[in-house]
Structure formats: C-alpha cells, structure tokens
PDB file of C-alpha atoms in Angstrom:
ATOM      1  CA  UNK A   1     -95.960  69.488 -33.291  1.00  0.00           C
ATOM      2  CA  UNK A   2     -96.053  65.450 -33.202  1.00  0.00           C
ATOM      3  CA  UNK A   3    -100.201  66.218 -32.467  1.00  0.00           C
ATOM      4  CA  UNK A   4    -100.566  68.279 -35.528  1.00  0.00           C
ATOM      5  CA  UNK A   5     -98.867  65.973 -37.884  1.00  0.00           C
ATOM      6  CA  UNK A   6    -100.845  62.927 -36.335  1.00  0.00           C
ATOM      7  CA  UNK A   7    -104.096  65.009 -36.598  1.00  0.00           C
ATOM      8  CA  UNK A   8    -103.017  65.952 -40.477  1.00  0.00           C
ATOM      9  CA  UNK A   9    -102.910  62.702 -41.282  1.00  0.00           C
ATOM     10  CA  UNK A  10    -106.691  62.093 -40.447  1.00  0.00           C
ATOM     11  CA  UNK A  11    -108.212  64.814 -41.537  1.00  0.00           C
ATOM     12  CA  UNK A  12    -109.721  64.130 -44.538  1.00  0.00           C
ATOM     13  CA  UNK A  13    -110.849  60.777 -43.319  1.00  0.00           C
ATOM     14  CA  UNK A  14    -112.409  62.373 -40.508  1.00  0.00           C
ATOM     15  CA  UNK A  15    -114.136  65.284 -42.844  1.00  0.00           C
ATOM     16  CA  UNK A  16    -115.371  62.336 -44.863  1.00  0.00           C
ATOM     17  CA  UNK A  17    -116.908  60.782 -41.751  1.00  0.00           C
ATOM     18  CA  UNK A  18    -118.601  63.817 -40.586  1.00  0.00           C
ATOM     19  CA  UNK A  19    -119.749  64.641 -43.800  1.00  0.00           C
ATOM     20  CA  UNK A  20    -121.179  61.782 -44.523  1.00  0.00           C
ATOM     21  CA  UNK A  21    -122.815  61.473 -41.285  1.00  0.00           C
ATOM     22  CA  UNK A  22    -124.108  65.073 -40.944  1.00  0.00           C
ATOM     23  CA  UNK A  23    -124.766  65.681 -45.029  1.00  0.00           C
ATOM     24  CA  UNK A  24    -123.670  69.197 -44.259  1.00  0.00           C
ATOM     25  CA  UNK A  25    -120.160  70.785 -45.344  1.00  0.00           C
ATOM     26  CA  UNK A  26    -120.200  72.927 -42.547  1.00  0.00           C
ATOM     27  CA  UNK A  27    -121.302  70.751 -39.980  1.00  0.00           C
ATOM     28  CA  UNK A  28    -118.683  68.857 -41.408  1.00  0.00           C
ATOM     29  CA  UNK A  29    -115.873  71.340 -41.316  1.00  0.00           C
ATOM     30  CA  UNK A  30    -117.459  72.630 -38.139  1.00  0.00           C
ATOM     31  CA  UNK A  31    -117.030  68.861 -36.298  1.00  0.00           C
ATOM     32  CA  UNK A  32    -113.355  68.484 -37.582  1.00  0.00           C
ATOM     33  CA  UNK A  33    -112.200  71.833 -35.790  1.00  0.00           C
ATOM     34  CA  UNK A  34    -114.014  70.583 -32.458  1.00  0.00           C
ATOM     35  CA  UNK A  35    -111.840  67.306 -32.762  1.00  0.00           C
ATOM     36  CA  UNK A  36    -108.961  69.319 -33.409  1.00  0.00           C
ATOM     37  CA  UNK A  37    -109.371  71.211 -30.588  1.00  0.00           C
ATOM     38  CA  UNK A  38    -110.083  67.967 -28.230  1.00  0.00           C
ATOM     39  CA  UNK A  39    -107.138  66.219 -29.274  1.00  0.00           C
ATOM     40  CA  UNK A  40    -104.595  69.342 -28.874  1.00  0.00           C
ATOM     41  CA  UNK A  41    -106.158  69.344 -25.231  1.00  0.00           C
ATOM     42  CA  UNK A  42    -105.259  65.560 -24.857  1.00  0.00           C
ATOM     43  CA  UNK A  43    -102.038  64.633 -22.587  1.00  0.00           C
ATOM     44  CA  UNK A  44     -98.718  63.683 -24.664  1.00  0.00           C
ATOM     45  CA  UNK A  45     -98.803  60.290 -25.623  1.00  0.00           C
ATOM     46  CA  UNK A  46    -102.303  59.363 -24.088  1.00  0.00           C
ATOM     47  CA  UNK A  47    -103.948  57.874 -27.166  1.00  0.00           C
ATOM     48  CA  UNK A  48    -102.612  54.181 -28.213  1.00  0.00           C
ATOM     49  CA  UNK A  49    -104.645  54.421 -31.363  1.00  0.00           C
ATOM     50  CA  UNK A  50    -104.886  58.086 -32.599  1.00  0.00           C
ATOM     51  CA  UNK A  51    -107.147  56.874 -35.444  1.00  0.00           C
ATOM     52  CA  UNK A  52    -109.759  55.080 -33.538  1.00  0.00           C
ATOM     53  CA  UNK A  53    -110.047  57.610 -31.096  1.00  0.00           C
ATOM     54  CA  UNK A  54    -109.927  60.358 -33.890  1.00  0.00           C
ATOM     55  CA  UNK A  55    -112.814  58.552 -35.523  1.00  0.00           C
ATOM     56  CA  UNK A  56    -114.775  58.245 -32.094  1.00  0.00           C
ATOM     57  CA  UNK A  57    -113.989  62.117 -31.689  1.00  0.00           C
ATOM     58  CA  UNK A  58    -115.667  63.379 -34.577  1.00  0.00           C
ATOM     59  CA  UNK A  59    -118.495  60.704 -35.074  1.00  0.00           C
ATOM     60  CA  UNK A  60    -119.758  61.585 -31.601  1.00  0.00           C
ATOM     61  CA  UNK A  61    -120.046  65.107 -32.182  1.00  0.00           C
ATOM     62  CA  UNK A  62    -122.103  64.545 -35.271  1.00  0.00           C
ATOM     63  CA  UNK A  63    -124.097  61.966 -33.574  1.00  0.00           C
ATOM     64  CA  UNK A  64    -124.863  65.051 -31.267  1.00  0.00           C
ATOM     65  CA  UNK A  65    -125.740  66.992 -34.152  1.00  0.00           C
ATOM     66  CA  UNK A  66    -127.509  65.032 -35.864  1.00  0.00           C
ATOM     67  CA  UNK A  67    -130.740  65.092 -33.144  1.00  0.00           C
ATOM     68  CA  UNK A  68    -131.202  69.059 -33.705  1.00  0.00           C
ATOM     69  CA  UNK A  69    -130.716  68.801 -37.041  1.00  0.00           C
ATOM     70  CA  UNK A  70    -133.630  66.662 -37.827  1.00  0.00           C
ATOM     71  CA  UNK A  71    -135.873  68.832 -35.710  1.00  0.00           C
ATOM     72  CA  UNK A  72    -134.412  71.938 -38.268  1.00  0.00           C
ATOM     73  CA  UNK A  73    -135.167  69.622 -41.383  1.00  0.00           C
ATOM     74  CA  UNK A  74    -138.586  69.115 -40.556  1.00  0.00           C
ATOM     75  CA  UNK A  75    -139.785  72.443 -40.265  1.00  0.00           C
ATOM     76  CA  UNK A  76    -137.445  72.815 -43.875  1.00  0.00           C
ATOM     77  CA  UNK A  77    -139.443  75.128 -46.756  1.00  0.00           C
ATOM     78  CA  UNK A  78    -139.398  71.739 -49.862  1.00  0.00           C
ATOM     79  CA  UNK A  79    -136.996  68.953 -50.356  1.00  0.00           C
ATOM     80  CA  UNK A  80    -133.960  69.268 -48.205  1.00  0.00           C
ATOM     81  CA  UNK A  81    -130.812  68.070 -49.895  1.00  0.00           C
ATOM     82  CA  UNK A  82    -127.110  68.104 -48.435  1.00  0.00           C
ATOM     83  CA  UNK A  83    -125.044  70.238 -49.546  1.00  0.00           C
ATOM     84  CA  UNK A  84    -122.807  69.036 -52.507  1.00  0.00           C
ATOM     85  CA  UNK A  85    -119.191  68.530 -53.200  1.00  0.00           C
ATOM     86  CA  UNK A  86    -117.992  69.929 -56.595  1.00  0.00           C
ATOM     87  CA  UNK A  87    -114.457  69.011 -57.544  1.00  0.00           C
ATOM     88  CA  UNK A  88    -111.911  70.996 -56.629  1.00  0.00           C
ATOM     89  CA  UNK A  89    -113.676  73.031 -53.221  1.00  0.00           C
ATOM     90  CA  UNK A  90    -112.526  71.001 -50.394  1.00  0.00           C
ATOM     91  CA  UNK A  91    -110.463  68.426 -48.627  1.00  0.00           C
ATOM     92  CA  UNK A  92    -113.187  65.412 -50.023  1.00  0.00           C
ATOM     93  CA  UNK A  93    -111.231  65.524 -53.302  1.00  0.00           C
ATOM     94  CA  UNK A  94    -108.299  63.893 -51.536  1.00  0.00           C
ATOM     95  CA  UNK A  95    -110.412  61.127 -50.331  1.00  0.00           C
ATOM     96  CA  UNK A  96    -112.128  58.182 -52.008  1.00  0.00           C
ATOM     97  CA  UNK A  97    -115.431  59.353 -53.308  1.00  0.00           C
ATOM     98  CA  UNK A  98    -118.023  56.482 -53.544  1.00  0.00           C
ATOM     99  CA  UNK A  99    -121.846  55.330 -53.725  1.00  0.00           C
ATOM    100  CA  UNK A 100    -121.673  56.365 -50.199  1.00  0.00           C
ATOM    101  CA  UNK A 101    -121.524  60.469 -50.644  1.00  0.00           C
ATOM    102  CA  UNK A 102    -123.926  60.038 -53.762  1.00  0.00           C
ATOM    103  CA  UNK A 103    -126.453  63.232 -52.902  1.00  0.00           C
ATOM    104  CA  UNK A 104    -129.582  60.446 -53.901  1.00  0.00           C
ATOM    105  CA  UNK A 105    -127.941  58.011 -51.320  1.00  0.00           C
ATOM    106  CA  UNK A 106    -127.368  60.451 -48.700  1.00  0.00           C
ATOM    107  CA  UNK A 107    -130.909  61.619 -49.197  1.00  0.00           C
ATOM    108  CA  UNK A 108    -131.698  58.078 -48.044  1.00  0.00           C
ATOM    109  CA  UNK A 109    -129.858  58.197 -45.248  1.00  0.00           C
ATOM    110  CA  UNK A 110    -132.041  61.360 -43.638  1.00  0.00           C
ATOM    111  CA  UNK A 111    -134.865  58.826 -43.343  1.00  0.00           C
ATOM    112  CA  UNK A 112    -132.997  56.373 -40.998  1.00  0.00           C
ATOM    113  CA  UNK A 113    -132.737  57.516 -37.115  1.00  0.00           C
ATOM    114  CA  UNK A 114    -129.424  59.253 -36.096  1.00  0.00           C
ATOM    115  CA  UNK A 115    -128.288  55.907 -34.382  1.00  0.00           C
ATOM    116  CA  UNK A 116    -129.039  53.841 -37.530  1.00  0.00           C
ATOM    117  CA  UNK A 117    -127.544  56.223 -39.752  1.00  0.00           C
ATOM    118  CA  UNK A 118    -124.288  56.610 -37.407  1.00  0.00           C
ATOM    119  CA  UNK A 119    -123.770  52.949 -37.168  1.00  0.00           C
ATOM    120  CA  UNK A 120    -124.726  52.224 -40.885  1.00  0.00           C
ATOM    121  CA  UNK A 121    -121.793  54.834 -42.058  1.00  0.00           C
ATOM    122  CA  UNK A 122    -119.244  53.887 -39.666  1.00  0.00           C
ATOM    123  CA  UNK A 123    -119.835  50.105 -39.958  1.00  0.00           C
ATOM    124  CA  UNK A 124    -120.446  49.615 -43.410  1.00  0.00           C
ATOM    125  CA  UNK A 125    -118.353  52.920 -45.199  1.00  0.00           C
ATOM    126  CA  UNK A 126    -115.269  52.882 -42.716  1.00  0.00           C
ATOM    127  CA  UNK A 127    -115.330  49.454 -41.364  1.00  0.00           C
ATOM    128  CA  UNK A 128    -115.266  50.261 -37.519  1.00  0.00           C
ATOM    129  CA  UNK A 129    -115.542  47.490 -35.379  1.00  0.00           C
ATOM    130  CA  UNK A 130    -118.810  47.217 -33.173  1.00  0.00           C
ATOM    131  CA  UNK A 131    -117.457  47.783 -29.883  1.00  0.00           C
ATOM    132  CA  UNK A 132    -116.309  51.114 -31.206  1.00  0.00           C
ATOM    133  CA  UNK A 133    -119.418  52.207 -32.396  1.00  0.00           C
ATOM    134  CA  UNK A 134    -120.997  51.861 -29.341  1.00  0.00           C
ATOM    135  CA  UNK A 135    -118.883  54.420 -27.631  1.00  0.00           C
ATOM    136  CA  UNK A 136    -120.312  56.750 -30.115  1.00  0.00           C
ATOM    137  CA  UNK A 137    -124.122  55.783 -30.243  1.00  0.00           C
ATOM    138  CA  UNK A 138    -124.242  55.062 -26.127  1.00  0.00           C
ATOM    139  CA  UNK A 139    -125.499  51.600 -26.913  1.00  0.00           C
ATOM    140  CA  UNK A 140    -124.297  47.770 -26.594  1.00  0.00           C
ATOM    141  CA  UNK A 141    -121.994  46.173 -29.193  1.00  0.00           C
ATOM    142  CA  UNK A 142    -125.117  44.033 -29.824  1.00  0.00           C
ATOM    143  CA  UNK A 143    -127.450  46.726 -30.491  1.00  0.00           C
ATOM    144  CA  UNK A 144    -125.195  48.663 -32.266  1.00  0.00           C
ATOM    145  CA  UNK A 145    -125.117  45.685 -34.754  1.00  0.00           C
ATOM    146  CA  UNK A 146    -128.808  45.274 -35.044  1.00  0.00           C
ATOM    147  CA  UNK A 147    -129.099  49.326 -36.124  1.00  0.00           C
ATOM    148  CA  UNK A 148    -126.345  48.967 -38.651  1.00  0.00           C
ATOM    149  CA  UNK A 149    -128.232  45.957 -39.676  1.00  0.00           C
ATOM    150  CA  UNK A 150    -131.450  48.202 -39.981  1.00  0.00           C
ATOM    151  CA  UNK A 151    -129.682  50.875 -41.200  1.00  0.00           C
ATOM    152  CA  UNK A 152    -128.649  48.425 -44.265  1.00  0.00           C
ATOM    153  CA  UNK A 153    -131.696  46.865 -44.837  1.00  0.00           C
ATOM    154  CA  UNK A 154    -133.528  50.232 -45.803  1.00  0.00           C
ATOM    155  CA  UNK A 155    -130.406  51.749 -47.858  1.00  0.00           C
ATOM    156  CA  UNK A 156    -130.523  48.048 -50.050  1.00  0.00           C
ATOM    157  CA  UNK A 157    -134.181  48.413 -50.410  1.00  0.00           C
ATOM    158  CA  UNK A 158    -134.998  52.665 -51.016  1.00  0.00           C
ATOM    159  CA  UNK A 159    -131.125  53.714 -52.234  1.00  0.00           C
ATOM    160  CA  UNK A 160    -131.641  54.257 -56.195  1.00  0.00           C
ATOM    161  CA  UNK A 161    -130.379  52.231 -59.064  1.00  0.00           C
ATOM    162  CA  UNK A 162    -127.207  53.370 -60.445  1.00  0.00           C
ATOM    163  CA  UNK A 163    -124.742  52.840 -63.138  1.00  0.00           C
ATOM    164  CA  UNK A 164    -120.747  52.448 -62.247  1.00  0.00           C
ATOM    165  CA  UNK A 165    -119.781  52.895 -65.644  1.00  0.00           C
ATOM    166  CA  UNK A 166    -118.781  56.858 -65.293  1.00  0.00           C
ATOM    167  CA  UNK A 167    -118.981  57.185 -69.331  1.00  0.00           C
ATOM    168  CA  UNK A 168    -122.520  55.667 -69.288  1.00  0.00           C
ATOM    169  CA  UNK A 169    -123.236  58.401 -66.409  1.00  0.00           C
ATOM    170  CA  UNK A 170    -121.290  61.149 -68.300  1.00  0.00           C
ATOM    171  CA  UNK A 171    -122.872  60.405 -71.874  1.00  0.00           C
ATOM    172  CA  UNK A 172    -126.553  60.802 -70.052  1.00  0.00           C
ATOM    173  CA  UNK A 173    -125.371  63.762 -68.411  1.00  0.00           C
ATOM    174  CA  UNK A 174    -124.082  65.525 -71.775  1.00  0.00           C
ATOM    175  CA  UNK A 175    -127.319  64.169 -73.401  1.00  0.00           C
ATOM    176  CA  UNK A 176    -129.303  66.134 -71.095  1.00  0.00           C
ATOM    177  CA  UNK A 177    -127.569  68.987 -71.092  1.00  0.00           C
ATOM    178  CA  UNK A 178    -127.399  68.919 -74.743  1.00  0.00           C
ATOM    179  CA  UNK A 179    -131.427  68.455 -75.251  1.00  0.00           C
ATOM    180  CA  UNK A 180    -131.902  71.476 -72.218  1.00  0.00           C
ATOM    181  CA  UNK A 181    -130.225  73.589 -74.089  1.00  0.00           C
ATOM    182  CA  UNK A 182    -131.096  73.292 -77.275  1.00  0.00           C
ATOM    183  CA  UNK A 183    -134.978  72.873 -76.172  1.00  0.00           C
ATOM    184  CA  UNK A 184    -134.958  69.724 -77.493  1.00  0.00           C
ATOM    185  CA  UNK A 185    -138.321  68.241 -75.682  1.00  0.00           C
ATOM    186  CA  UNK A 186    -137.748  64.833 -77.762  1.00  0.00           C
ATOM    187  CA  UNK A 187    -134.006  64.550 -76.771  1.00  0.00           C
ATOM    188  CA  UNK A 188    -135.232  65.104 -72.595  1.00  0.00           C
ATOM    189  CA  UNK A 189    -138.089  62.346 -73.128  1.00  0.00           C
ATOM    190  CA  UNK A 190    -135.242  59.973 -75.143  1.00  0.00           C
ATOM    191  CA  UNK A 191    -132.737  60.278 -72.037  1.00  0.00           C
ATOM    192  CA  UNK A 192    -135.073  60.442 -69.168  1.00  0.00           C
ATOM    193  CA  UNK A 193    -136.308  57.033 -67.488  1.00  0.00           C
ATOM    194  CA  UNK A 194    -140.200  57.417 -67.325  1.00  0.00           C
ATOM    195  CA  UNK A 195    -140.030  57.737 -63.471  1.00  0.00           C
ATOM    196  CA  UNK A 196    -137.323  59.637 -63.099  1.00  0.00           C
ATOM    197  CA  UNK A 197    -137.535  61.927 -60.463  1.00  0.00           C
ATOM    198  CA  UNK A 198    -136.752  65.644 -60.060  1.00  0.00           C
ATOM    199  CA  UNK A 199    -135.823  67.117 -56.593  1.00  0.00           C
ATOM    200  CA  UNK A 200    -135.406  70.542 -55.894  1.00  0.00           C
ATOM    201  CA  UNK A 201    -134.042  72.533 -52.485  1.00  0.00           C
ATOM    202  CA  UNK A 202    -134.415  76.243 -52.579  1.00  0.00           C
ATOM    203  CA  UNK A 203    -135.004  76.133 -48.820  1.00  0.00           C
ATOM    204  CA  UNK A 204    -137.419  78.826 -49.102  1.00  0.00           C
ATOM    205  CA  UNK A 205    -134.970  81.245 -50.292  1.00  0.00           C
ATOM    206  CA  UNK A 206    -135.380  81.167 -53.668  1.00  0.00           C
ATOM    207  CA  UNK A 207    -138.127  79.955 -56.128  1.00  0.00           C
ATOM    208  CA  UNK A 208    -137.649  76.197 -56.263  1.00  0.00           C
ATOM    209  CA  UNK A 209    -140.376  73.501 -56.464  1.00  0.00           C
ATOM    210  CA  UNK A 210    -141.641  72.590 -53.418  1.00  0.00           C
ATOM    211  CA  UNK A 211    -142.358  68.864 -54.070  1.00  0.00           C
ATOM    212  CA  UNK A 212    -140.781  66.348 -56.235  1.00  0.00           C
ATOM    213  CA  UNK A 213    -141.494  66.753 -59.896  1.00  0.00           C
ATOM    214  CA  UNK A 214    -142.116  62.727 -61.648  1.00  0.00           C
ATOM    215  CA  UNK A 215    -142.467  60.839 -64.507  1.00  0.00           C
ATOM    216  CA  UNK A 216    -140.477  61.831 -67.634  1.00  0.00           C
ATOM    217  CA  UNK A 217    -142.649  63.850 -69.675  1.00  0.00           C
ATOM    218  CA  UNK A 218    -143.568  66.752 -66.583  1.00  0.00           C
ATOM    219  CA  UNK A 219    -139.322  66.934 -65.614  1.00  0.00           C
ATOM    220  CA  UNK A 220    -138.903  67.035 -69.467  1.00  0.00           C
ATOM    221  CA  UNK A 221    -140.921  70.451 -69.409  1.00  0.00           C
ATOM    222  CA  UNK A 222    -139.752  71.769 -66.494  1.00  0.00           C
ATOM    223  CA  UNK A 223    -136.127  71.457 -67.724  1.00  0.00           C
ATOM    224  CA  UNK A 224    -137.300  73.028 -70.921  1.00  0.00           C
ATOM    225  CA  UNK A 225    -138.686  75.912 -69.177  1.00  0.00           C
ATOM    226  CA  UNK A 226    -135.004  76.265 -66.477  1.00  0.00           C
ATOM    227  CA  UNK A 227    -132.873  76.213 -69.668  1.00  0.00           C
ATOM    228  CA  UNK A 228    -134.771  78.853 -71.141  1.00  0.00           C
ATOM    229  CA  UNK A 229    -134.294  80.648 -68.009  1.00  0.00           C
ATOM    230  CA  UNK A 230    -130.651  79.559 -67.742  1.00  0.00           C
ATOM    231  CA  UNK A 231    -129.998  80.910 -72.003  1.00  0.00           C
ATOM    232  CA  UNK A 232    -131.493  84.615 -71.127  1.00  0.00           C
ATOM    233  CA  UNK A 233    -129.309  85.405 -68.185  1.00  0.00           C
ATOM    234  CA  UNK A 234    -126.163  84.142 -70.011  1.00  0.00           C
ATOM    235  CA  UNK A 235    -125.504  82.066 -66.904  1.00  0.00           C
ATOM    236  CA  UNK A 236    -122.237  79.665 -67.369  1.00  0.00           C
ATOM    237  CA  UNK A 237    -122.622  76.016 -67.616  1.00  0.00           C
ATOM    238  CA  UNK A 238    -119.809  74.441 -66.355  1.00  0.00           C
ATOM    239  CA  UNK A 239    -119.297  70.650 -66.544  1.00  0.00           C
ATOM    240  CA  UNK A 240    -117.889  69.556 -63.084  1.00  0.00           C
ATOM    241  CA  UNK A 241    -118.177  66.435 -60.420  1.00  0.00           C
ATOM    242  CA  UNK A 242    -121.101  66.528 -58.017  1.00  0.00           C
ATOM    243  CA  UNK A 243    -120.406  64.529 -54.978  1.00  0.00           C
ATOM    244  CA  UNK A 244    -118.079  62.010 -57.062  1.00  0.00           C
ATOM    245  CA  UNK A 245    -120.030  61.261 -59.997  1.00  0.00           C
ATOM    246  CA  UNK A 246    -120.723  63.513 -63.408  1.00  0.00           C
ATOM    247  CA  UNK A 247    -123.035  66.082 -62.522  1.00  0.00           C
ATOM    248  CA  UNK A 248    -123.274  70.449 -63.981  1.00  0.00           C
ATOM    249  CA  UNK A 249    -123.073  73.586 -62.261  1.00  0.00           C
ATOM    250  CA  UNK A 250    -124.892  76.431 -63.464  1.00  0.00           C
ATOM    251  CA  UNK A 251    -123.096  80.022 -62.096  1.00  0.00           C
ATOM    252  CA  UNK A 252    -125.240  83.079 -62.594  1.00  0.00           C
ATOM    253  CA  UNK A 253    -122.708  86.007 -63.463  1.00  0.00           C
ATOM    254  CA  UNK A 254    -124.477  88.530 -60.974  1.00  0.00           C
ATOM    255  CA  UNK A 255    -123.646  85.841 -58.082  1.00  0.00           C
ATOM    256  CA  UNK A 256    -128.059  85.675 -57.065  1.00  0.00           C
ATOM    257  CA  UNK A 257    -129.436  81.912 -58.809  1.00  0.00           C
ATOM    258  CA  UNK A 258    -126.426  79.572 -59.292  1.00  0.00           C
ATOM    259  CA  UNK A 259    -127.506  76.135 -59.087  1.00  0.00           C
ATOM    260  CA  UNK A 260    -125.700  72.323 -59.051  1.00  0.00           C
ATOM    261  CA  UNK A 261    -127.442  69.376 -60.668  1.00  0.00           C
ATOM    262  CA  UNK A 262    -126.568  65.859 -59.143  1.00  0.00           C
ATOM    263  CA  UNK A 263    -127.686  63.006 -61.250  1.00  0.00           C
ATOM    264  CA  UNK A 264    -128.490  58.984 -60.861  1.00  0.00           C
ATOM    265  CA  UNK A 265    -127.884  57.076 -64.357  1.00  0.00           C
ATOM    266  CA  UNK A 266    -129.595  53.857 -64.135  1.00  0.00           C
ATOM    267  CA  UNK A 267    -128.843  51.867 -67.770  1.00  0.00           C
ATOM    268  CA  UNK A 268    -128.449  54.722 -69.585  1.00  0.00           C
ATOM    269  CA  UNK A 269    -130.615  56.877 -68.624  1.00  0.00           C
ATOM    270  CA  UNK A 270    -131.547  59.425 -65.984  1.00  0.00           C
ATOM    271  CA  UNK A 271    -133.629  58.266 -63.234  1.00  0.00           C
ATOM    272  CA  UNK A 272    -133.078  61.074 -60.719  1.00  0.00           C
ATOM    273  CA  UNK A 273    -131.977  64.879 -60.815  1.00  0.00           C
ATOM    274  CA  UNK A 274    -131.146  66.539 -57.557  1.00  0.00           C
ATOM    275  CA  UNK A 275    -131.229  70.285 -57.728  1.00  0.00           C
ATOM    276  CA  UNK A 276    -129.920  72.413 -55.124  1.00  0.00           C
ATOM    277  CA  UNK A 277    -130.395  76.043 -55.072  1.00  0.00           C
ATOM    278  CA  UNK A 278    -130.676  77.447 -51.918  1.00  0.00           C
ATOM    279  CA  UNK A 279    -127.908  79.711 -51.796  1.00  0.00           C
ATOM    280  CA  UNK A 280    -126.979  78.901 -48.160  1.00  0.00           C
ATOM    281  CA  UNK A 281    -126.208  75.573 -49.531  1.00  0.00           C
ATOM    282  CA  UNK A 282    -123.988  77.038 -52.106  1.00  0.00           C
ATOM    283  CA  UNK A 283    -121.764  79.239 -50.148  1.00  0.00           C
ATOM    284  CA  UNK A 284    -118.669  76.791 -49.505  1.00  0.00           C
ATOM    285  CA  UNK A 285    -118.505  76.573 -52.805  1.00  0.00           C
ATOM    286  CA  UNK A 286    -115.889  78.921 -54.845  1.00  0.00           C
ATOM    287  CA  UNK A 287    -118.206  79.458 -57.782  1.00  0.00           C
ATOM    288  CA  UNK A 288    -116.442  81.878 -59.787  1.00  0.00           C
ATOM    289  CA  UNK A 289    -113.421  80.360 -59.821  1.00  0.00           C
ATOM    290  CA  UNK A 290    -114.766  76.349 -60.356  1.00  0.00           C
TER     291      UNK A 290
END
C-alpha cells in the first residue's frame, strides 16, 4: 500500500513528463503504467528518492520510444501534430500547464534528436539535475549539458511568438470564431497576422491538407470554406482549452469529422492554427461529453 500512495503522488508529474517528451497521450499513459509496474516490482524500501527515480523510470522509457517513433513520423500521410489536451479529459488538468505543452512548441520539439529533446524537457521544464539525465540519455553529465544546451538554442530561435495575456489569446480566438462563422472574409483577414500559418493532421485518414496553408489571405479562405462545412452538418462548437491555452473543439454529432483547433496569439492576432483531425488522435478524448 505505502508503494501505491508514493506512486499516486507522482503521477501526474510523471504523465506530464512523458507527455511532453513523447507528444502522444497514449504513449504517455502507456509509459506511466510501465513505471507503475517497475516500481511495484522494486524491493520495500529500496529507493532513497522515489521521485528521482520515478522521473528516471518513465523518462527512459520514452527516451526508448521516442527512436521508433520518429521512424513512424516520417513515413506520416501530412503534418503530424501531438495529440492535444482539452480540459477536463485527463490527469494534465491537475498539473501546471505551460509554454512547454503548447501543441506549436511541441511541434518544435519533433525537430530536435530524441537525446536533445529528452534533456531539453527534463532540464529546462522539470529542473533535473545533469547527472540524472544522463542515466536516462546513456551519456556524460557533460554531454548531457551540451544537448540541453542545443536543445535550447533551437526552441529560442524556431518556437513561435506568443502572447501570455490569456484575454488577448481568448479575444483572438472568439474573433475568429466569430468571422468563421459568420463568413466574414474581412473579420479572418482583420485577426489573422499576414504569415500566420495553418497546420493540419488528418494522418491520412481523413481529408486534411497535406502541407501547411500561409499567409493570411489563403488560411482566411480556407477557414471560410471549413465553417461552411462545419454550419451544414450542425456540428457543435464548443469553446474549451487546447493544451493550456484558449483554443475550440468542433464535435460532429454522427461521431465521423470532429476536429480541435490549437492557436498561437502573437499581439493580438493569430499567427498559427494547429488543426488536428485524424481521428486516431482524437480518441482519448470524451467528445460528447466535453
């Protein structure tokens, strides 16, 4: 019993490693079991620091992961996204949500090497120590510190612009919902930067655009066109938090083409849209019922 309530107490820390690590919800969930199961096989009393060791646990597994999940991504049908968090379907509500689980950021993060992206998250996101890292990533303290330091370098120079303000995000949000709606091609142009950028990840499953969409004016028609779509099969728009910041879900009633929007809000205005689709991506999610 004294495991389990040690091992309760981490959980959502460790989910919010692994999911940040592995951009996956099930990998995630998938990883905490496996630790689970590890540390219930552990000797009473053999751990001195249950939370490092936790943390070691899980991050090593998705270190694992990460290697055949890259060669997956690459032969991936468009865009690959991770799969979002809405509010309210899973244990990442109960932890800080940051810049760090941002769907743009962690779409960053694909393009740094498992190592760098291991060491970036745990160094920079959780704050564990060097020596730690190592034991996860199989290298020196000293390396370990020069791939976090790569790892950093790229995220401060390709991670997008955003706003903290959460009105400022929420009023742009509104704004485009309001002008997609109401086919407002003006009102899309007004609240769109001119580069904004529109990412969509239907996996191959379902019709999604296979490249990014840019500049204003062709994401402006495109949206046009989806709310259309979105008005004639009375699909409900629901208002809800995408990975920690302001973001919609669309639910189609007949449970085929529901969709989550994630957006970046750069001074007031939209500078990317992250669309996932694919319906694999979709399933953790308790749509109805959101």
């Amino acid at each position: 019993m004294a495991e389990l309530v040690e091992f309760e107490q981490q959980r959502d820390r460790l989910w919010a490693v692994a999911y940040r690590i592995t951009g996956s919800v099930a990998d995630a969930d998938d990883a905490v079991q496996e630790t689970w199961l590890r540390w219930q096989a552990l000797p009473g009393d053999e751990v001195a620091d249950p939370r490092a060791y936790l943390t070691t646990v899980v991050s090593r597994i998705c270190y694992d992961l990460l290697g055949s999940a890259r060669v997956r991504r690459e032969a991936y049908i468009g865009p690959w996204l991770p799969e979002p968090v809405v509010a309210g379907d899973g244990p990442e509500d109960r932890v800080t949500l940051d810049e760090s689980v941002g769907l743009a950021l962690l779409t960053v993060l694909e393009r740094l090497t498992p190592a760098e992206r291991t060491a970036f998250i745990l160094h920079d996101v959780f704050s564990v120590p060097f020596p730690e890292i190592a034991e996860v990533v199989g290298r020196s303290p000293g390396a370990v510190r020069q791939l976090a330091s790569r790892g950093r370098k790229r995220v401060r120079a390709e991670a997008p612009r955003r706003s903290v303000d959460r009105g400022e995000h929420r009023r742009a949000v509104d704004a485009f919902l309001s002008a997609v709606m109401g086919g407002d091609l003006d009102g899309l142009l007004e609240i769109l930067d001119p580069e904004v950028v529109w990412r969509s990840d239907g996996g191959g499953k379902v019709v999604a655009s296979r490249v990014p969409i840019l500049g204003n004016e062709q994401v402006a028609r495109f949206a046009q066109r989806l709310g259309r779509g979105f008005d004639e099969l009375s699909m409900a728009v629901l208002r809800r938090d995408v990975n920690g910041a302001p973001g919609l879900v669309i639910v189609d009633p007949a449970g085929e083409r529901s969709v989550v929007f994630a957006f970046t809000v750069h001074h007031g205005r939209i500078t990317a849209i992250d669309v996932v689709v694919n319906p694999d991506k979709l399933r953790h999610l308790d749509l109805p019922n959101l």
